[in-house]
């Protein structure tokens, strides 16, 4: 059963600490998205990658957030230093995009999310 | 900038009734998703609509897409309590980016509560 796996599921940390969230996309998917969900803002796209290359991270506060894909099976989202306003659920999603567009047989699948609380 | 608007944002309905959730988007798109989210859970894909006039049905839910009107609808027939959840539409703005950016912009979601 192919699924997007995120770790940790829950994280409570103190303000100022570094937080790293990890995502394992579905095997064979070449596109990975990071979304943040809050009550006030809804689902916001932070960054996304295709074939491990960052395509757009304009939704991400650059001074404290960074996103990487060290290899095809791992995407990371780091916050350093963390702040209380970063408290949210962070979702990773993956999909397969070919040169002509989305593969008709796939769609964007979401992981279970990481619930981050910064106190 | 692509804007995706859902309405209503909150919907309380009785079991057995029918209702429609609307999703309007501001620019051309060629792919639209509907997702369901239960409280504290992830997003589950319900439908992917790929072309103008596309209609898909699963159980009591039916989704349609009118790309000319930039409108998608999610119709609920004879609602049951198990359908209580938040429903999101998401639009792929790739058609506006020369085909290079395939990413999803989400609406705010519609919180559906089905009362017995």
PDB file of C-alpha atoms in Angstrom:
ATOM      1  CA  UNK A   1       0.000   0.000   0.000  1.00  0.00           C
ATOM      2  CA  UNK A   2       1.885   3.038  -1.279  1.00  0.00           C
ATOM      3  CA  UNK A   3       1.711   6.070   0.929  1.00  0.00           C
ATOM      4  CA  UNK A   4       3.533   9.246   1.822  1.00  0.00           C
ATOM      5  CA  UNK A   5       5.218   8.873   5.203  1.00  0.00           C
ATOM      6  CA  UNK A   6       5.937  11.819   7.472  1.00  0.00           C
ATOM      7  CA  UNK A   7       7.894  11.917  10.712  1.00  0.00           C
ATOM      8  CA  UNK A   8       7.452  12.887  13.421  1.00  0.00           C
ATOM      9  CA  UNK A   9       3.674  12.887  13.675  1.00  0.00           C
ATOM     10  CA  UNK A  10       3.745  15.274  16.599  1.00  0.00           C
ATOM     11  CA  UNK A  11       6.413  17.674  17.806  1.00  0.00           C
ATOM     12  CA  UNK A  12       6.391  20.047  20.754  1.00  0.00           C
ATOM     13  CA  UNK A  13       9.375  22.315  21.018  1.00  0.00           C
ATOM     14  CA  UNK A  14      10.467  25.475  22.722  1.00  0.00           C
ATOM     15  CA  UNK A  15      10.788  28.740  20.891  1.00  0.00           C
ATOM     16  CA  UNK A  16      14.211  29.141  19.370  1.00  0.00           C
ATOM     17  CA  UNK A  17      14.852  25.449  18.866  1.00  0.00           C
ATOM     18  CA  UNK A  18      15.501  23.845  15.490  1.00  0.00           C
ATOM     19  CA  UNK A  19      12.787  21.616  14.096  1.00  0.00           C
ATOM     20  CA  UNK A  20      13.266  19.112  11.292  1.00  0.00           C
ATOM     21  CA  UNK A  21      10.350  17.395   9.605  1.00  0.00           C
ATOM     22  CA  UNK A  22      10.850  14.493   7.223  1.00  0.00           C
ATOM     23  CA  UNK A  23       8.867  13.110   4.360  1.00  0.00           C
ATOM     24  CA  UNK A  24       9.241   9.930   2.347  1.00  0.00           C
ATOM     25  CA  UNK A  25       7.336  10.336  -0.931  1.00  0.00           C
ATOM     26  CA  UNK A  26       5.676   7.457  -2.719  1.00  0.00           C
ATOM     27  CA  UNK A  27       8.238   5.425  -4.636  1.00  0.00           C
ATOM     28  CA  UNK A  28       8.390   6.604  -8.234  1.00  0.00           C
ATOM     29  CA  UNK A  29       6.866  10.015  -7.608  1.00  0.00           C
ATOM     30  CA  UNK A  30       9.038  12.871  -8.803  1.00  0.00           C
ATOM     31  CA  UNK A  31       7.203  15.850  -7.314  1.00  0.00           C
ATOM     32  CA  UNK A  32       7.058  16.682  -3.618  1.00  0.00           C
ATOM     33  CA  UNK A  33       5.059  19.478  -1.988  1.00  0.00           C
ATOM     34  CA  UNK A  34       5.207  20.964   1.499  1.00  0.00           C
ATOM     35  CA  UNK A  35       1.998  22.562   2.771  1.00  0.00           C
ATOM     36  CA  UNK A  36       1.213  24.235   6.071  1.00  0.00           C
ATOM     37  CA  UNK A  37      -2.294  24.163   7.488  1.00  0.00           C
ATOM     38  CA  UNK A  38      -3.624  26.587  10.080  1.00  0.00           C
ATOM     39  CA  UNK A  39      -7.123  27.603  11.045  1.00  0.00           C
ATOM     40  CA  UNK A  40      -6.549  31.168   9.943  1.00  0.00           C
ATOM     41  CA  UNK A  41      -4.710  30.662   6.654  1.00  0.00           C
ATOM     42  CA  UNK A  42      -5.913  27.269   5.548  1.00  0.00           C
ATOM     43  CA  UNK A  43      -3.556  25.255   3.361  1.00  0.00           C
ATOM     44  CA  UNK A  44      -0.556  27.219   2.176  1.00  0.00           C
ATOM     45  CA  UNK A  45       2.039  25.917  -0.234  1.00  0.00           C
ATOM     46  CA  UNK A  46       5.486  26.447   1.259  1.00  0.00           C
ATOM     47  CA  UNK A  47       7.727  24.779  -1.309  1.00  0.00           C
ATOM     48  CA  UNK A  48       7.852  22.100  -3.909  1.00  0.00           C
ATOM     49  CA  UNK A  49      10.403  19.997  -5.739  1.00  0.00           C
ATOM     50  CA  UNK A  50      10.562  18.176  -9.021  1.00  0.00           C
ATOM     51  CA  UNK A  51      13.206  15.529  -9.567  1.00  0.00           C
ATOM     52  CA  UNK A  52      14.752  16.765  -6.292  1.00  0.00           C
ATOM     53  CA  UNK A  53      15.229  20.306  -7.614  1.00  0.00           C
ATOM     54  CA  UNK A  54      13.412  23.139  -5.830  1.00  0.00           C
ATOM     55  CA  UNK A  55      10.920  24.772  -8.190  1.00  0.00           C
ATOM     56  CA  UNK A  56       9.221  27.269  -5.960  1.00  0.00           C
ATOM     57  CA  UNK A  57       9.744  28.163  -2.334  1.00  0.00           C
ATOM     58  CA  UNK A  58       8.155  31.591  -2.463  1.00  0.00           C
ATOM     59  CA  UNK A  59       5.618  30.615   0.178  1.00  0.00           C
ATOM     60  CA  UNK A  60       8.284  29.953   2.739  1.00  0.00           C
ATOM     61  CA  UNK A  61       9.789  32.494   5.171  1.00  0.00           C
ATOM     62  CA  UNK A  62      13.356  32.367   3.929  1.00  0.00           C
ATOM     63  CA  UNK A  63      15.015  33.628   7.060  1.00  0.00           C
ATOM     64  CA  UNK A  64      14.033  30.653   9.162  1.00  0.00           C
ATOM     65  CA  UNK A  65      12.686  27.917   6.881  1.00  0.00           C
ATOM     66  CA  UNK A  66      14.613  25.682   4.536  1.00  0.00           C
ATOM     67  CA  UNK A  67      13.544  22.729   2.426  1.00  0.00           C
ATOM     68  CA  UNK A  68      15.742  20.125   0.790  1.00  0.00           C
ATOM     69  CA  UNK A  69      15.630  16.781  -0.938  1.00  0.00           C
ATOM     70  CA  UNK A  70      18.884  14.995  -0.140  1.00  0.00           C
ATOM     71  CA  UNK A  71      17.728  12.061  -2.236  1.00  0.00           C
ATOM     72  CA  UNK A  72      14.647  10.857  -4.077  1.00  0.00           C
ATOM     73  CA  UNK A  73      13.281   9.095  -1.019  1.00  0.00           C
ATOM     74  CA  UNK A  74      13.612  11.909   1.491  1.00  0.00           C
ATOM     75  CA  UNK A  75      12.421  15.500   1.713  1.00  0.00           C
ATOM     76  CA  UNK A  76      13.101  17.661   4.740  1.00  0.00           C
ATOM     77  CA  UNK A  77      11.658  20.888   6.060  1.00  0.00           C
ATOM     78  CA  UNK A  78      13.637  22.720   8.710  1.00  0.00           C
ATOM     79  CA  UNK A  79      12.727  25.656  10.885  1.00  0.00           C
ATOM     80  CA  UNK A  80      15.538  27.429  12.705  1.00  0.00           C
ATOM     81  CA  UNK A  81      14.840  29.172  15.000  1.00  0.00           C
ATOM     82  CA  UNK A  82      11.254  28.140  15.580  1.00  0.00           C
ATOM     83  CA  UNK A  83       8.638  30.614  16.789  1.00  0.00           C
ATOM     84  CA  UNK A  84       5.166  30.150  18.295  1.00  0.00           C
ATOM     85  CA  UNK A  85       3.559  31.403  15.076  1.00  0.00           C
ATOM     86  CA  UNK A  86       5.037  28.381  13.289  1.00  0.00           C
ATOM     87  CA  UNK A  87       2.647  26.137  15.190  1.00  0.00           C
ATOM     88  CA  UNK A  88       0.615  24.342  12.540  1.00  0.00           C
ATOM     89  CA  UNK A  89       0.183  21.033  10.787  1.00  0.00           C
ATOM     90  CA  UNK A  90       2.747  20.516   8.051  1.00  0.00           C
ATOM     91  CA  UNK A  91       1.783  18.209   5.215  1.00  0.00           C
ATOM     92  CA  UNK A  92       3.934  16.646   2.594  1.00  0.00           C
ATOM     93  CA  UNK A  93       2.377  15.441  -0.657  1.00  0.00           C
ATOM     94  CA  UNK A  94       3.834  13.675  -3.654  1.00  0.00           C
ATOM     95  CA  UNK A  95       2.826  13.049  -7.250  1.00  0.00           C
ATOM     96  CA  UNK A  96       4.162  12.121 -10.653  1.00  0.00           C
ATOM     97  CA  UNK A  97       4.551  14.832 -13.286  1.00  0.00           C
ATOM     98  CA  UNK A  98       5.832  13.944 -16.726  1.00  0.00           C
ATOM     99  CA  UNK A  99       7.182  16.318 -19.344  1.00  0.00           C
ATOM    100  CA  UNK A 100       3.696  16.933 -20.707  1.00  0.00           C
ATOM    101  CA  UNK A 101       2.049  17.388 -17.356  1.00  0.00           C
ATOM    102  CA  UNK A 102       0.533  15.343 -14.584  1.00  0.00           C
ATOM    103  CA  UNK A 103       0.459  11.637 -15.189  1.00  0.00           C
ATOM    104  CA  UNK A 104      -3.204  10.853 -15.743  1.00  0.00           C
ATOM    105  CA  UNK A 105      -2.938   7.796 -13.583  1.00  0.00           C
ATOM    106  CA  UNK A 106      -1.686   9.599 -10.510  1.00  0.00           C
ATOM    107  CA  UNK A 107      -2.645  12.506  -8.369  1.00  0.00           C
ATOM    108  CA  UNK A 108      -1.239  14.334  -5.381  1.00  0.00           C
ATOM    109  CA  UNK A 109      -1.208  12.088  -2.315  1.00  0.00           C
ATOM    110  CA  UNK A 110      -0.841  13.552   1.150  1.00  0.00           C
ATOM    111  CA  UNK A 111       1.006  12.251   4.161  1.00  0.00           C
ATOM    112  CA  UNK A 112      -0.468  12.164   7.662  1.00  0.00           C
ATOM    113  CA  UNK A 113       1.132  15.442   8.583  1.00  0.00           C
ATOM    114  CA  UNK A 114       3.365  16.672  11.391  1.00  0.00           C
ATOM    115  CA  UNK A 115       1.567  18.610  14.081  1.00  0.00           C
ATOM    116  CA  UNK A 116       4.053  21.168  15.354  1.00  0.00           C
ATOM    117  CA  UNK A 117       3.560  23.122  18.556  1.00  0.00           C
ATOM    118  CA  UNK A 118       6.103  25.780  19.474  1.00  0.00           C
ATOM    119  CA  UNK A 119       5.805  27.025  23.032  1.00  0.00           C
TER     120      UNK A 119
ATOM    121  CA  UNK B   1      -2.239  35.150  -8.672  1.00  0.00           C
ATOM    122  CA  UNK B   2      -4.638  32.258  -8.681  1.00  0.00           C
ATOM    123  CA  UNK B   3      -7.505  32.577  -6.227  1.00  0.00           C
ATOM    124  CA  UNK B   4      -9.718  29.657  -5.266  1.00  0.00           C
ATOM    125  CA  UNK B   5     -12.952  30.416  -3.470  1.00  0.00           C
ATOM    126  CA  UNK B   6     -15.254  27.902  -1.918  1.00  0.00           C
ATOM    127  CA  UNK B   7     -18.724  28.488  -0.645  1.00  0.00           C
ATOM    128  CA  UNK B   8     -20.223  27.985   1.678  1.00  0.00           C
ATOM    129  CA  UNK B   9     -17.419  27.749   4.239  1.00  0.00           C
ATOM    130  CA  UNK B  10     -19.757  26.175   6.767  1.00  0.00           C
ATOM    131  CA  UNK B  11     -22.652  23.893   5.955  1.00  0.00           C
ATOM    132  CA  UNK B  12     -24.946  22.253   8.426  1.00  0.00           C
ATOM    133  CA  UNK B  13     -27.496  19.936   6.922  1.00  0.00           C
ATOM    134  CA  UNK B  14     -29.880  17.215   7.913  1.00  0.00           C
ATOM    135  CA  UNK B  15     -29.563  13.630   6.925  1.00  0.00           C
ATOM    136  CA  UNK B  16     -31.394  12.838   3.755  1.00  0.00           C
ATOM    137  CA  UNK B  17     -31.072  16.300   2.265  1.00  0.00           C
ATOM    138  CA  UNK B  18     -29.225  17.383  -0.862  1.00  0.00           C
ATOM    139  CA  UNK B  19     -26.769  20.209  -1.145  1.00  0.00           C
ATOM    140  CA  UNK B  20     -24.026  21.613  -3.364  1.00  0.00           C
ATOM    141  CA  UNK B  21     -20.627  23.062  -2.526  1.00  0.00           C
ATOM    142  CA  UNK B  22     -19.179  25.498  -5.040  1.00  0.00           C
ATOM    143  CA  UNK B  23     -15.591  26.127  -6.019  1.00  0.00           C
ATOM    144  CA  UNK B  24     -14.718  29.149  -8.145  1.00  0.00           C
ATOM    145  CA  UNK B  25     -11.235  29.890  -9.385  1.00  0.00           C
ATOM    146  CA  UNK B  26      -9.832  32.996 -10.939  1.00  0.00           C
ATOM    147  CA  UNK B  27      -7.738  31.877 -13.902  1.00  0.00           C
ATOM    148  CA  UNK B  28      -7.540  29.118 -16.444  1.00  0.00           C
ATOM    149  CA  UNK B  29      -6.812  25.690 -15.081  1.00  0.00           C
ATOM    150  CA  UNK B  30      -6.841  22.214 -16.503  1.00  0.00           C
ATOM    151  CA  UNK B  31      -7.016  20.049 -13.428  1.00  0.00           C
ATOM    152  CA  UNK B  32      -9.146  20.268 -10.324  1.00  0.00           C
ATOM    153  CA  UNK B  33      -9.177  18.101  -7.230  1.00  0.00           C
ATOM    154  CA  UNK B  34     -11.669  17.551  -4.458  1.00  0.00           C
ATOM    155  CA  UNK B  35     -10.307  16.349  -1.135  1.00  0.00           C
ATOM    156  CA  UNK B  36     -11.902  15.304   2.096  1.00  0.00           C
ATOM    157  CA  UNK B  37     -10.337  15.887   5.514  1.00  0.00           C
ATOM    158  CA  UNK B  38     -11.605  14.393   8.761  1.00  0.00           C
ATOM    159  CA  UNK B  39     -10.662  16.190  12.000  1.00  0.00           C
ATOM    160  CA  UNK B  40      -7.010  15.641  12.848  1.00  0.00           C
ATOM    161  CA  UNK B  41      -6.447  13.563   9.738  1.00  0.00           C
ATOM    162  CA  UNK B  42      -4.775  13.902   6.388  1.00  0.00           C
ATOM    163  CA  UNK B  43      -6.362  14.885   3.090  1.00  0.00           C
ATOM    164  CA  UNK B  44      -7.963  12.109   1.122  1.00  0.00           C
ATOM    165  CA  UNK B  45      -8.424  12.548  -2.596  1.00  0.00           C
ATOM    166  CA  UNK B  46     -12.036  12.179  -3.709  1.00  0.00           C
ATOM    167  CA  UNK B  47     -12.050  13.262  -7.334  1.00  0.00           C
ATOM    168  CA  UNK B  48      -9.704  14.491 -10.019  1.00  0.00           C
ATOM    169  CA  UNK B  49     -11.431  16.390 -12.828  1.00  0.00           C
ATOM    170  CA  UNK B  50      -9.375  16.741 -15.964  1.00  0.00           C
ATOM    171  CA  UNK B  51     -11.492  18.444 -18.587  1.00  0.00           C
ATOM    172  CA  UNK B  52     -14.427  20.703 -19.239  1.00  0.00           C
ATOM    173  CA  UNK B  53     -17.683  18.927 -18.588  1.00  0.00           C
ATOM    174  CA  UNK B  54     -16.055  16.197 -16.534  1.00  0.00           C
ATOM    175  CA  UNK B  55     -18.409  14.566 -14.069  1.00  0.00           C
ATOM    176  CA  UNK B  56     -17.439  11.944 -11.524  1.00  0.00           C
ATOM    177  CA  UNK B  57     -19.540  10.188  -8.941  1.00  0.00           C
ATOM    178  CA  UNK B  58     -18.716   8.106  -5.917  1.00  0.00           C
ATOM    179  CA  UNK B  59     -21.547   7.055  -3.666  1.00  0.00           C
ATOM    180  CA  UNK B  60     -23.497  10.101  -2.534  1.00  0.00           C
ATOM    181  CA  UNK B  61     -20.967  12.572  -3.919  1.00  0.00           C
ATOM    182  CA  UNK B  62     -20.815  13.880  -7.457  1.00  0.00           C
ATOM    183  CA  UNK B  63     -18.298  16.397  -8.756  1.00  0.00           C
ATOM    184  CA  UNK B  64     -18.387  18.368 -11.977  1.00  0.00           C
ATOM    185  CA  UNK B  65     -16.165  20.855 -13.742  1.00  0.00           C
ATOM    186  CA  UNK B  66     -17.004  23.772 -16.020  1.00  0.00           C
ATOM    187  CA  UNK B  67     -13.700  25.253 -17.142  1.00  0.00           C
ATOM    188  CA  UNK B  68     -15.365  28.046 -19.093  1.00  0.00           C
ATOM    189  CA  UNK B  69     -17.153  29.293 -16.011  1.00  0.00           C
ATOM    190  CA  UNK B  70     -14.136  28.397 -13.860  1.00  0.00           C
ATOM    191  CA  UNK B  71     -16.461  26.543 -11.548  1.00  0.00           C
ATOM    192  CA  UNK B  72     -16.580  23.131  -9.978  1.00  0.00           C
ATOM    193  CA  UNK B  73     -19.381  21.748  -7.860  1.00  0.00           C
ATOM    194  CA  UNK B  74     -19.538  18.951  -5.321  1.00  0.00           C
ATOM    195  CA  UNK B  75     -23.081  17.721  -4.978  1.00  0.00           C
ATOM    196  CA  UNK B  76     -24.199  15.730  -1.981  1.00  0.00           C
ATOM    197  CA  UNK B  77     -27.225  13.511  -2.380  1.00  0.00           C
ATOM    198  CA  UNK B  78     -29.234  12.242   0.595  1.00  0.00           C
ATOM    199  CA  UNK B  79     -26.571  13.170   3.104  1.00  0.00           C
ATOM    200  CA  UNK B  80     -25.598  10.800   5.892  1.00  0.00           C
ATOM    201  CA  UNK B  81     -23.679  11.513   9.088  1.00  0.00           C
ATOM    202  CA  UNK B  82     -20.551   9.779   7.779  1.00  0.00           C
ATOM    203  CA  UNK B  83     -20.133  12.546   5.224  1.00  0.00           C
ATOM    204  CA  UNK B  84     -19.393  15.061   7.973  1.00  0.00           C
ATOM    205  CA  UNK B  85     -15.903  16.410   7.220  1.00  0.00           C
ATOM    206  CA  UNK B  86     -14.133  19.365   5.643  1.00  0.00           C
ATOM    207  CA  UNK B  87     -14.098  19.359   1.846  1.00  0.00           C
ATOM    208  CA  UNK B  88     -11.448  21.177  -0.125  1.00  0.00           C
ATOM    209  CA  UNK B  89     -11.153  21.945  -3.774  1.00  0.00           C
ATOM    210  CA  UNK B  90      -7.683  22.488  -5.215  1.00  0.00           C
ATOM    211  CA  UNK B  91      -6.733  23.868  -8.582  1.00  0.00           C
ATOM    212  CA  UNK B  92      -3.671  23.155 -10.660  1.00  0.00           C
ATOM    213  CA  UNK B  93      -2.443  26.424 -12.087  1.00  0.00           C
ATOM    214  CA  UNK B  94      -0.131  24.835 -14.619  1.00  0.00           C
ATOM    215  CA  UNK B  95      -2.120  26.187 -17.547  1.00  0.00           C
ATOM    216  CA  UNK B  96      -1.080  29.672 -16.479  1.00  0.00           C
ATOM    217  CA  UNK B  97       2.597  29.006 -16.209  1.00  0.00           C
ATOM    218  CA  UNK B  98       3.514  27.739 -19.615  1.00  0.00           C
ATOM    219  CA  UNK B  99       3.108  24.230 -18.377  1.00  0.00           C
ATOM    220  CA  UNK B 100       6.151  24.356 -16.177  1.00  0.00           C
ATOM    221  CA  UNK B 101       4.572  24.601 -12.772  1.00  0.00           C
ATOM    222  CA  UNK B 102       2.267  21.838 -11.664  1.00  0.00           C
ATOM    223  CA  UNK B 103       1.174  22.732  -8.171  1.00  0.00           C
ATOM    224  CA  UNK B 104      -2.082  22.920  -6.265  1.00  0.00           C
ATOM    225  CA  UNK B 105      -3.741  25.983  -4.809  1.00  0.00           C
ATOM    226  CA  UNK B 106      -6.413  25.164  -2.256  1.00  0.00           C
ATOM    227  CA  UNK B 107      -9.670  26.790  -1.310  1.00  0.00           C
ATOM    228  CA  UNK B 108     -10.391  27.525   2.354  1.00  0.00           C
ATOM    229  CA  UNK B 109     -12.491  24.398   2.707  1.00  0.00           C
ATOM    230  CA  UNK B 110     -16.143  23.743   3.516  1.00  0.00           C
ATOM    231  CA  UNK B 111     -16.889  22.303   6.931  1.00  0.00           C
ATOM    232  CA  UNK B 112     -19.854  20.006   6.442  1.00  0.00           C
ATOM    233  CA  UNK B 113     -21.865  18.810   9.406  1.00  0.00           C
ATOM    234  CA  UNK B 114     -24.639  16.324   8.782  1.00  0.00           C
ATOM    235  CA  UNK B 115     -27.122  16.144  11.624  1.00  0.00           C
ATOM    236  CA  UNK B 116     -29.319  13.131  12.317  1.00  0.00           C
TER     237      UNK B 116
END
